[in-house]
C-alpha positions as semicolon CSV with decimal commas, in nm:
position;residue;x (nm);y (nm);z (nm)
1;M;-3,554;-8,428;11,245
2;S;-3,711;-8,084;11,308
3;D;-3,822;-8,021;11,667
4;V;-4,120;-7,828;11,529
5;F;-4,226;-8,128;11,318
6;E;-4,194;-8,363;11,616
7;G;-4,419;-8,133;11,822
8;Y;-4,685;-8,130;11,552
9;E;-4,649;-8,508;11,514
10;R;-4,710;-8,576;11,885
11;H;-5,011;-8,344;11,885
12;Y;-5,155;-8,516;11,577
13;S;-5,108;-8,866;11,722
14;E;-5,293;-8,767;12,040
15;L;-5,567;-8,594;11,841
16;S;-5,609;-8,893;11,606
17;A;-5,644;-9,137;11,894
18;N;-5,899;-8,909;12,063
19;L;-6,104;-8,873;11,741
20;T;-6,109;-9,250;11,693
21;K;-6,253;-9,296;12,042
22;K;-6,515;-9,029;11,976
23;C;-6,617;-9,199;11,649
24;T;-6,665;-9,527;11,834
25;V;-6,880;-9,356;12,101
26;A;-7,080;-9,157;11,845
27;G;-7,165;-9,476;11,659
28;V;-7,394;-9,591;11,940
29;L;-7,553;-9,251;12,017
30;D;-7,866;-9,093;11,871
31;G;-8,037;-8,756;11,850
32;E;-7,875;-8,445;11,990
33;Q;-7,601;-8,640;12,163
34;K;-7,492;-8,782;11,828
35;K;-7,503;-8,437;11,662
36;Q;-7,294;-8,284;11,940
37;K;-7,038;-8,563;11,920
38;V;-7,018;-8,538;11,539
39;T;-6,966;-8,162;11,569
40;E;-6,677;-8,223;11,809
41;I;-6,528;-8,481;11,572
42;K;-6,550;-8,244;11,273
43;A;-6,378;-7,970;11,471
44;G;-6,108;-8,217;11,567
45;I;-6,065;-8,320;11,202
46;D;-6,021;-7,954;11,107
47;D;-5,750;-7,924;11,371
48;A;-5,587;-8,243;11,240
49;E;-5,588;-8,107;10,884
50;S;-5,429;-7,785;11,008
51;L;-5,155;-7,985;11,184
52;I;-5,087;-8,187;10,868
53;R;-5,055;-7,866;10,665
54;K;-4,811;-7,727;10,920
55;M;-4,608;-8,050;10,917
56;D;-4,603;-8,042;10,537
57;L;-4,472;-7,684;10,530
58;D;-4,208;-7,761;10,791
59;A;-4,097;-8,082;10,613
60;R;-4,058;-7,906;10,277
61;S;-3,827;-7,645;10,433
62;L;-3,576;-7,911;10,545
63;P;-3,283;-8,069;10,351
64;P;-3,385;-8,324;10,082
65;N;-3,271;-8,635;10,272
66;I;-3,476;-8,544;10,582
67;K;-3,768;-8,406;10,379
68;A;-3,818;-8,738;10,199
69;V;-3,846;-8,922;10,531
70;L;-4,096;-8,675;10,677
71;L;-4,312;-8,663;10,363
72;A;-4,342;-9,043;10,381
73;K;-4,478;-9,002;10,735
74;L;-4,724;-8,738;10,616
75;R;-4,869;-8,977;10,357
76;E;-4,950;-9,221;10,637
77;Y;-5,108;-8,946;10,848
78;K;-5,320;-8,824;10,554
79;S;-5,444;-9,179;10,493
80;D;-5,535;-9,210;10,862
81;L;-5,721;-8,878;10,848
82;N;-5,915;-8,988;10,539
83;N;-6,030;-9,299;10,728
84;L;-6,157;-9,077;11,009
85;K;-6,346;-8,862;10,756
86;S;-6,505;-9,176;10,610
87;E;-6,623;-9,283;10,955
88;V;-6,774;-8,938;11,014
89;K;-6,965;-8,960;10,685
90;K;-7,108;-9,294;10,796
91;L;-7,217;-9,140;11,125
92;V;-7,385;-8,845;10,955
93;S;-7,574;-9,047;10,691
94;G;-7,894;-9,227;10,799
95;N;-7,985;-9,357;11,141
96;A;-7,650;-9,377;11,319
97;Y;-7,770;-9,612;11,588
98;T;-7,932;-9,856;11,347
99;S;-7,639;-9,846;11,107
100;A;-7,395;-9,904;11,386
101;R;-7,603;-10,195;11,521
102;D;-7,637;-10,354;11,177
103;E;-7,268;-10,311;11,102
104;L;-7,173;-10,460;11,436
105;L;-7,406;-10,756;11,376
106;E;-7,249;-10,808;11,036
107;S;-6,900;-10,751;11,181
108;G;-6,854;-10,468;10,934
109;M;-6,793;-10,207;11,200
110;A;-6,572;-10,445;11,392
111;D;-6,371;-10,513;11,079
112;A;-6,342;-10,141;11,007
113;L;-6,222;-10,066;11,360
114;T;-5,983;-10,360;11,344
115;A;-5,849;-10,240;11,011
116;S;-5,810;-9,889;11,151
117;A;-5,629;-10,025;11,455
118;D;-5,404;-10,234;11,231
119;Q;-5,334;-9,937;11,011
120;R;-5,244;-9,722;11,313
121;S;-5,020;-10,005;11,435
122;R;-4,847;-10,013;11,096
123;L;-4,829;-9,635;11,108
124;M;-4,653;-9,646;11,444
125;M;-4,412;-9,913;11,315
126;S;-4,344;-9,704;11,005
127;T;-4,289;-9,401;11,225
128;E;-4,040;-9,594;11,437
129;R;-3,853;-9,714;11,126
130;L;-3,849;-9,361;10,985
131;N;-3,716;-9,227;11,314
132;K;-3,437;-9,482;11,299
133;S;-3,366;-9,378;10,942
134;S;-3,357;-9,015;11,053
135;D;-3,111;-9,105;11,328
136;G;-2,897;-9,283;11,068
137;V;-2,905;-8,971;10,849
138;K;-2,799;-8,759;11,147
139;D;-2,511;-8,997;11,223
140;S;-2,402;-8,991;10,859
141;R;-2,417;-8,613;10,853
142;R;-2,213;-8,590;11,175
143;T;-1,954;-8,832;11,031
144;M;-1,939;-8,627;10,711
145;L;-1,879;-8,306;10,910
146;E;-1,606;-8,474;11,117
147;T;-1,443;-8,604;10,797
148;E;-1,460;-8,256;10,645
149;E;-1,299;-8,104;10,953
150;L;-1,024;-8,368;10,939
151;G;-0,967;-8,293;10,570
152;V;-0,938;-7,920;10,640
153;S;-0,688;-7,990;10,918
154;I;-0,479;-8,211;10,686
155;L;-0,483;-7,943;10,414
156;Q;-0,366;-7,686;10,667
157;D;-0,082;-7,915;10,777
158;L;0,019;-7,974;10,415
159;H;0,016;-7,600;10,348
160;S;0,237;-7,543;10,653
161;Q;0,478;-7,815;10,539
162;R;0,488;-7,664;10,188
163;Q;0,581;-7,326;10,335
164;S;0,856;-7,493;10,539
165;L;0,992;-7,667;10,227
166;L;0,988;-7,342;10,030
167;H;1,176;-7,170;10,310
168;A;1,430;-7,455;10,322
169;H;1,470;-7,435;9,943
170;T;1,537;-7,061;9,965
171;T;1,793;-7,121;10,241
172;L;1,967;-7,393;10,039
173;H;1,977;-7,164;9,736
174;G;2,151;-6,901;9,949
175;V;2,399;-7,160;10,075
176;D;2,471;-7,265;9,715
177;D;2,543;-6,902;9,627
178;N;2,782;-6,870;9,921
179;I;2,958;-7,195;9,826
180;G;2,999;-7,067;9,468
181;K;3,151;-6,743;9,592
182;S;3,386;-6,933;9,825
183;K;3,490;-7,161;9,538
184;R;3,572;-6,865;9,319
185;V;3,778;-6,705;9,600
186;L;3,970;-7,029;9,660
187;T;4,034;-7,067;9,286
188;S;4,173;-6,713;9,270
189;M;4,393;-6,778;9,573
190;A;4,523;-7,099;9,418
191;R;4,613;-6,916;9,099
192;R;4,803;-6,647;9,293
193;M;4,985;-6,915;9,493
194;N;5,090;-7,086;9,169
195;R;5,220;-6,758;9,025
196;N;5,410;-6,684;9,348
197;K;5,558;-7,034;9,345
198;W;5,692;-7,000;8,992
199;L;5,819;-6,653;9,073
200;I;6,008;-6,788;9,376
201;I;6,150;-7,073;9,166
202;A;6,267;-6,822;8,905
203;V;6,430;-6,602;9,171
204;I;6,604;-6,900;9,331
205;T;6,724;-7,021;8,993
206;F;6,858;-6,675;8,911
207;L;7,038;-6,654;9,247
208;V;7,191;-7,001;9,200
209;I;7,320;-6,908;8,856
210;A;7,454;-6,575;8,983
211;I;7,635;-6,744;9,275
212;A;7,777;-7,004;9,040
213;L;7,910;-6,733;8,806
214;V;8,065;-6,537;9,094
215;L;8,240;-6,848;9,226
216;Y;8,359;-6,936;8,879
217;F;8,519;-6,603;8,814
218;K;8,677;-6,589;9,161
219;L;8,828;-6,932;9,133
220;K;8,953;-6,868;8,782
């Protein structure tokens, strides 16, 4: 989650709680005191609207998975702000003191405050769940980055092994060439040895025949 968004969110939560207290106090005031309190509340509502606009701009600049989570929070905050505006309208219209007294007697104001408190409680629970979801998104993103780094490392290792295999193939090809040359040399040597052998046999045969002829003529 954006640190800027979290800062705006904390400020808004504090401001919303303060405005709710002021609305409760203004409901039992009258005259100039009521007008002054209502003026303070309106100024606070303007500040709250400005914070919501800032949070909206910051949320829309984030990645889609995080943006969806933050926009869901903003819908809750806008609903809370609309409730505060409705309470201000009630304070401004008519006799605030009498209306507040009548509403309290009829439990209307009590119900409204209870509903607002329940809504803020649900808002806090939703915020907590959304924060957990954001943490889960962060963990998933970190796991994805680690997996990507592992994949890059594996690809680099495979590339290195491929280069080693290509080098080994080139070396083996050179060895095959050398073996072929050696085979041709040995074949040539074998042929020369065979020729020399038959030549020696022919010479020996000739010498044996010559010796036999010499002995024959001498003994005759």
